[in-house]
Coordinates of C-alpha atoms in Angstrom, one line a residue:
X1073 CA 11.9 -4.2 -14.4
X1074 CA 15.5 -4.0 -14.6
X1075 CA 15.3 -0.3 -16.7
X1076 CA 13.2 1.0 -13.4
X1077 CA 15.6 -0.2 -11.0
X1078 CA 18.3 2.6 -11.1
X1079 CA 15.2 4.8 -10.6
X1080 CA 14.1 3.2 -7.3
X1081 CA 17.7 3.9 -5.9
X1082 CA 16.5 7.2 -4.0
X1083 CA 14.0 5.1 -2.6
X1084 CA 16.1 2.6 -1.4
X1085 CA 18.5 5.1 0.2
X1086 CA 15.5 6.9 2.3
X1087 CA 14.3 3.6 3.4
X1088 CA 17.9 2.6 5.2
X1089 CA 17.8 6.7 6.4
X1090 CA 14.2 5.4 7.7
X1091 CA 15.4 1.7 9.5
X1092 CA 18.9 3.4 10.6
X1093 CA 17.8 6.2 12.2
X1094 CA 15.0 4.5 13.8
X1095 CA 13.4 7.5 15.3
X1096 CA 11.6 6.6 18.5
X1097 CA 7.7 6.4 18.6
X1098 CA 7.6 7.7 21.7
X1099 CA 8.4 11.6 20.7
X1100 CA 6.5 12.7 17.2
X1101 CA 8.1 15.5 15.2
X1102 CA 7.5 16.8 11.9
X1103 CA 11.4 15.9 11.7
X1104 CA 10.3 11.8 12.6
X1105 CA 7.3 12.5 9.9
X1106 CA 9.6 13.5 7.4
X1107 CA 12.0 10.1 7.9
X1108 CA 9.3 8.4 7.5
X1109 CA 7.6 9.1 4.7
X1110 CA 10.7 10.4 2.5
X1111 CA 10.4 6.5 1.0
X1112 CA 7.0 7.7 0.1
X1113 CA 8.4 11.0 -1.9
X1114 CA 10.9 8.8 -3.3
X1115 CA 7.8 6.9 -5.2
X1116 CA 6.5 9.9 -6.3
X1117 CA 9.4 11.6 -7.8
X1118 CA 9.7 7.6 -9.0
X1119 CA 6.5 8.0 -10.7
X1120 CA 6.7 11.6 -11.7
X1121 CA 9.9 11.0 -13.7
X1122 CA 8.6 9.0 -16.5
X1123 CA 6.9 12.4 -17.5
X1124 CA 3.2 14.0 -17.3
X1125 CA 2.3 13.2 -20.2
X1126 CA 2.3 9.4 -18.8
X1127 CA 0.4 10.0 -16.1
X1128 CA -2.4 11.8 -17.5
X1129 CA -2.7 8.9 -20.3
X1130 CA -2.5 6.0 -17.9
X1131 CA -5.4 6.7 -15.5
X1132 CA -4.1 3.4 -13.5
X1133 CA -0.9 5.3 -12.7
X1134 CA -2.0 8.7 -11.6
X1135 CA -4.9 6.6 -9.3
X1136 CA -1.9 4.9 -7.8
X1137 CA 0.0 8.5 -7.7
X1138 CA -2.9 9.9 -5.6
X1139 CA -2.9 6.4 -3.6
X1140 CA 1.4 7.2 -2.6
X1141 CA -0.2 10.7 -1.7
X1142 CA -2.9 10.1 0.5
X1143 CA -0.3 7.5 2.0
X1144 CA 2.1 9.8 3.2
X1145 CA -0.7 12.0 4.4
X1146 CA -1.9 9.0 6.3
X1147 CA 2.0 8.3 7.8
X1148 CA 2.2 11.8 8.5
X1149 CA -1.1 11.1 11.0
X1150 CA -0.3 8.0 12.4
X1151 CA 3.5 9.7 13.8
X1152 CA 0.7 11.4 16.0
X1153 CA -1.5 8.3 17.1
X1154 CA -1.5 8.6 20.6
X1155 CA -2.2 12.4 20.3
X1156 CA -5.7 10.8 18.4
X1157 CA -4.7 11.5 15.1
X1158 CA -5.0 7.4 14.5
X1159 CA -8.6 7.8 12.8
X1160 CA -7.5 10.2 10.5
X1161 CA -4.3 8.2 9.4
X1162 CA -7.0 5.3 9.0
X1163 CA -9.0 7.6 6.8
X1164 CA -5.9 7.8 4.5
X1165 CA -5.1 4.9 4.1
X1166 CA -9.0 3.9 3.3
X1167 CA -9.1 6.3 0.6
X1168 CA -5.6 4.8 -0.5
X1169 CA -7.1 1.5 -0.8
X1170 CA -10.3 3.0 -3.1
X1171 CA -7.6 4.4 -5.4
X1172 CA -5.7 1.5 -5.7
X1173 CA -8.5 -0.6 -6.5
X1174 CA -9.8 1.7 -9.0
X1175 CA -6.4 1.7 -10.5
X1176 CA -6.3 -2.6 -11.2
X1177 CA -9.7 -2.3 -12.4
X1178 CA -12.3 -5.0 -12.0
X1179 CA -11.3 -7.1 -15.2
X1180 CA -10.8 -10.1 -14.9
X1181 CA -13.9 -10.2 -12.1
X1182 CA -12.2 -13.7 -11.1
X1183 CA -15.2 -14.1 -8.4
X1184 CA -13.4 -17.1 -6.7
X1185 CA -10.6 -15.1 -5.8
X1186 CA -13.3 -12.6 -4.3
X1187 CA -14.7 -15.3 -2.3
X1188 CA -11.3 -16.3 -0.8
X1189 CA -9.9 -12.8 -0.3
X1190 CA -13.7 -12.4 1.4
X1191 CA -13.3 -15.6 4.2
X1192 CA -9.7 -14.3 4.8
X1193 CA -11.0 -10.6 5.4
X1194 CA -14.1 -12.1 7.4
X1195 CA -11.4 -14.1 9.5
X1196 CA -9.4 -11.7 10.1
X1197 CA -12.8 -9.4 11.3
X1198 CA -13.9 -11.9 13.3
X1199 CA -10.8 -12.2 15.4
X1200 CA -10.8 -8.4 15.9
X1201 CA -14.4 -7.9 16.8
X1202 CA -13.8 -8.9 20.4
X1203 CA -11.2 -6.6 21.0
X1204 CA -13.0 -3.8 19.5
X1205 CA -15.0 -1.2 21.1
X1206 CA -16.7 2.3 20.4
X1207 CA -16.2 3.8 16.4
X1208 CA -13.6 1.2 16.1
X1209 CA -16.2 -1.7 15.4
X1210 CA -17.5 -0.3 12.3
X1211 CA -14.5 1.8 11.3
X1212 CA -12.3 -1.4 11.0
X1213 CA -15.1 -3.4 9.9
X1214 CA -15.3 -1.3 6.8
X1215 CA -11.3 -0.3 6.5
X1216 CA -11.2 -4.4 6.3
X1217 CA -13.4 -4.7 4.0
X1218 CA -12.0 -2.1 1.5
X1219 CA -8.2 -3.4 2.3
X1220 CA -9.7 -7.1 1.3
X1221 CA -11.0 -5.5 -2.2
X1222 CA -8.3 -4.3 -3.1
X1223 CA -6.6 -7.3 -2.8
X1224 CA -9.0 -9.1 -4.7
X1225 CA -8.5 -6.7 -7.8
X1226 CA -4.8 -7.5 -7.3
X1227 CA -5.0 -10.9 -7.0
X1228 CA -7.7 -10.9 -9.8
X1229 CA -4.8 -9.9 -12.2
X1230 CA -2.5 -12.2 -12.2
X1231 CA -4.3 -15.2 -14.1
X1232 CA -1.5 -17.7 -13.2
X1233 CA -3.5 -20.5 -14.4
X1234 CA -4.2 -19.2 -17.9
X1235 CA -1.0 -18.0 -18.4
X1236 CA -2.4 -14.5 -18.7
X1237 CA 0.0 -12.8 -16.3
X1238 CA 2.1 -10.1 -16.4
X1239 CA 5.2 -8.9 -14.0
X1240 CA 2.6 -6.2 -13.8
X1241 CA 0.1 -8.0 -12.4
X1242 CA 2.5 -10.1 -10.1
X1243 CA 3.9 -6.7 -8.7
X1244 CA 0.3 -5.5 -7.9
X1245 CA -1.0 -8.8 -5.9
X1246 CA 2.4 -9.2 -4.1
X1247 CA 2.0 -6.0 -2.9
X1248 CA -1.3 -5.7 -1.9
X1249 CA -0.4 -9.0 -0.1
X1250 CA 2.4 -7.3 1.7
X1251 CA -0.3 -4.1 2.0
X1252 CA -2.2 -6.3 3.7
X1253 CA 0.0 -8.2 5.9
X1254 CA 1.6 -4.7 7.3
X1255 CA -2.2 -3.4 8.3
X1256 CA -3.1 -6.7 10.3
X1257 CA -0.1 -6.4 12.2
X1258 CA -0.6 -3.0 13.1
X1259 CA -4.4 -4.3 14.2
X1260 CA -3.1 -6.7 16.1
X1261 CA -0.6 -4.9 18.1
X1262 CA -2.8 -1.7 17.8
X1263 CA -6.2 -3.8 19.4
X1264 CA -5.3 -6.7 20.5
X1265 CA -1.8 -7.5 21.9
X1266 CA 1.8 -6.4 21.6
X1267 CA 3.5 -7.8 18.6
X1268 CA 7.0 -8.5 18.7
X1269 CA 9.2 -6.6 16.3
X1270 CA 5.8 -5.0 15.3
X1271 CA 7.3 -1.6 13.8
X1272 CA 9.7 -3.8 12.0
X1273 CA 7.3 -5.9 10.5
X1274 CA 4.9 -3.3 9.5
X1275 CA 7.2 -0.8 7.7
X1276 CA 9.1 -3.4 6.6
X1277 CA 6.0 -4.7 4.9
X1278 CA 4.8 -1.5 4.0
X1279 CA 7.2 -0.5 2.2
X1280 CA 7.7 -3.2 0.2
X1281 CA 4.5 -2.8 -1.0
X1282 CA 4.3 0.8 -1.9
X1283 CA 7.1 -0.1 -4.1
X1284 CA 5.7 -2.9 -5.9
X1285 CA 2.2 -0.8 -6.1
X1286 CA 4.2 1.8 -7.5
X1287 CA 6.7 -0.7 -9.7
X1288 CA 3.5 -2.4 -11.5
X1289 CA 2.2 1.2 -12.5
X1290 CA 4.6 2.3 -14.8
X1291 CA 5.1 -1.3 -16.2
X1292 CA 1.9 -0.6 -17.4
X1293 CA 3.6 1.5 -20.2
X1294 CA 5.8 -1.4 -21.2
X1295 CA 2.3 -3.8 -21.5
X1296 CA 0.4 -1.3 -23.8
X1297 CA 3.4 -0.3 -25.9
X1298 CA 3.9 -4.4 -26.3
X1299 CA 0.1 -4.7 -27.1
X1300 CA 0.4 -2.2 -30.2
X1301 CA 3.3 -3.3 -31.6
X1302 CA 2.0 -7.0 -31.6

């Protein structure tokens, strides 16, 4: 973790730009769309930089490469969500999730943590429904539902109990956590009622998590290179 750190600087320096700048919502640009997803481009220069040879080897990091893509796609959308460009930022994010999943695999299955991250994504439905209407009832149903696996193939990972895990893994569930915490506010606020500090709490969030999603890929290098030389 430490050796990756000087590498997330860039990142860290576009996310202040990002929360000091604090474009207003209230006129998109493709000048506001750049702010805000330069964090993003940050993560992929971050993951780009330990060479391509790395990627193509480690099919977990290039799924989580094409995740950071189809997330700054999906930002790019959602500058323009009042001009109805919120589906398609949904969309984005949805196909973010799928990758991400496919990128923490589905060993260890770990079905009680499926079952828990399946009453908290049924919950979290549940309280929605009412305030849903039109596409929206299905679209979130099954956004929810793909958000709430991936979180189970983070959380899946991390095997605290057998003393299986790996800052890998821990990067990978805390993000998805934070992943997941960002999209429900942005459902509430977005559905149901205004949230205070909402934009605060969501990018705030969301970034986090991109980072850790994008930290526990290319500690995935450090894992396999322990596993041979053990």
């Amino acid at each position: 973790v430490k050796s990756e750190g000087p590498k997330l600087v860039p990142f860290f320096k576009a996310t202040c730009v990002y929360f000091v700048l604090w474009l207003p919502t209230s006129s998109p640009s493709w000048f506001s769309a750049l702010i805000k997803c330069l964090p993003i481009f940050c993560l992929w220069v971050f993951l780009l930089a330990h060479g391509i040879n790395f990627l193509v080897s480690h099919r977990s990091a290039s799924r989580i490469l094409a995740g950071l893509i189809f997330s700054a796609v999906g930002d790019a959308f959602l500058i323009w969500q009042e001009q109805g460009y919120f589906i398609h930022g949904l969309l984005m994010f949805a196909i973010t999730h799928i990758l991400y999943s496919s990128a923490f695999g589905m060993k260890p299955l770990d079905l009680k943590a499926g079952l828990l991250m399946g009453v908290v994504s049924s919950s979290c439905y549940a309280f929605l429904y009412s305030y849903l209407s039109g596409p929206f009832t299905y679209l979130v149903a099954v956004y929810i539902a793909l958000i709430g696996f991936m979180g189970w193939r983070a959380v899946a990972g991390v095997q605290l109990c057998n003393d299986l895990w790996t800052w890998t893994k821990l990067s990978a569930c805390v993000g998805a956590m934070l992943f997941m915490v960002s999209d429900l506010t942005i459902a509430l606020n977005e559905f149901c009622f205004p949230v205070p500090y909402s934009r605060l709490i969501i990018m705030a969030t969301y970034y986090a998590a991109q980072m850790l999603i994008a930290l526990s890929a290319v500690e995935t290098r450090d894992e396999e290179d322990f596993r041979k030389r053990s």
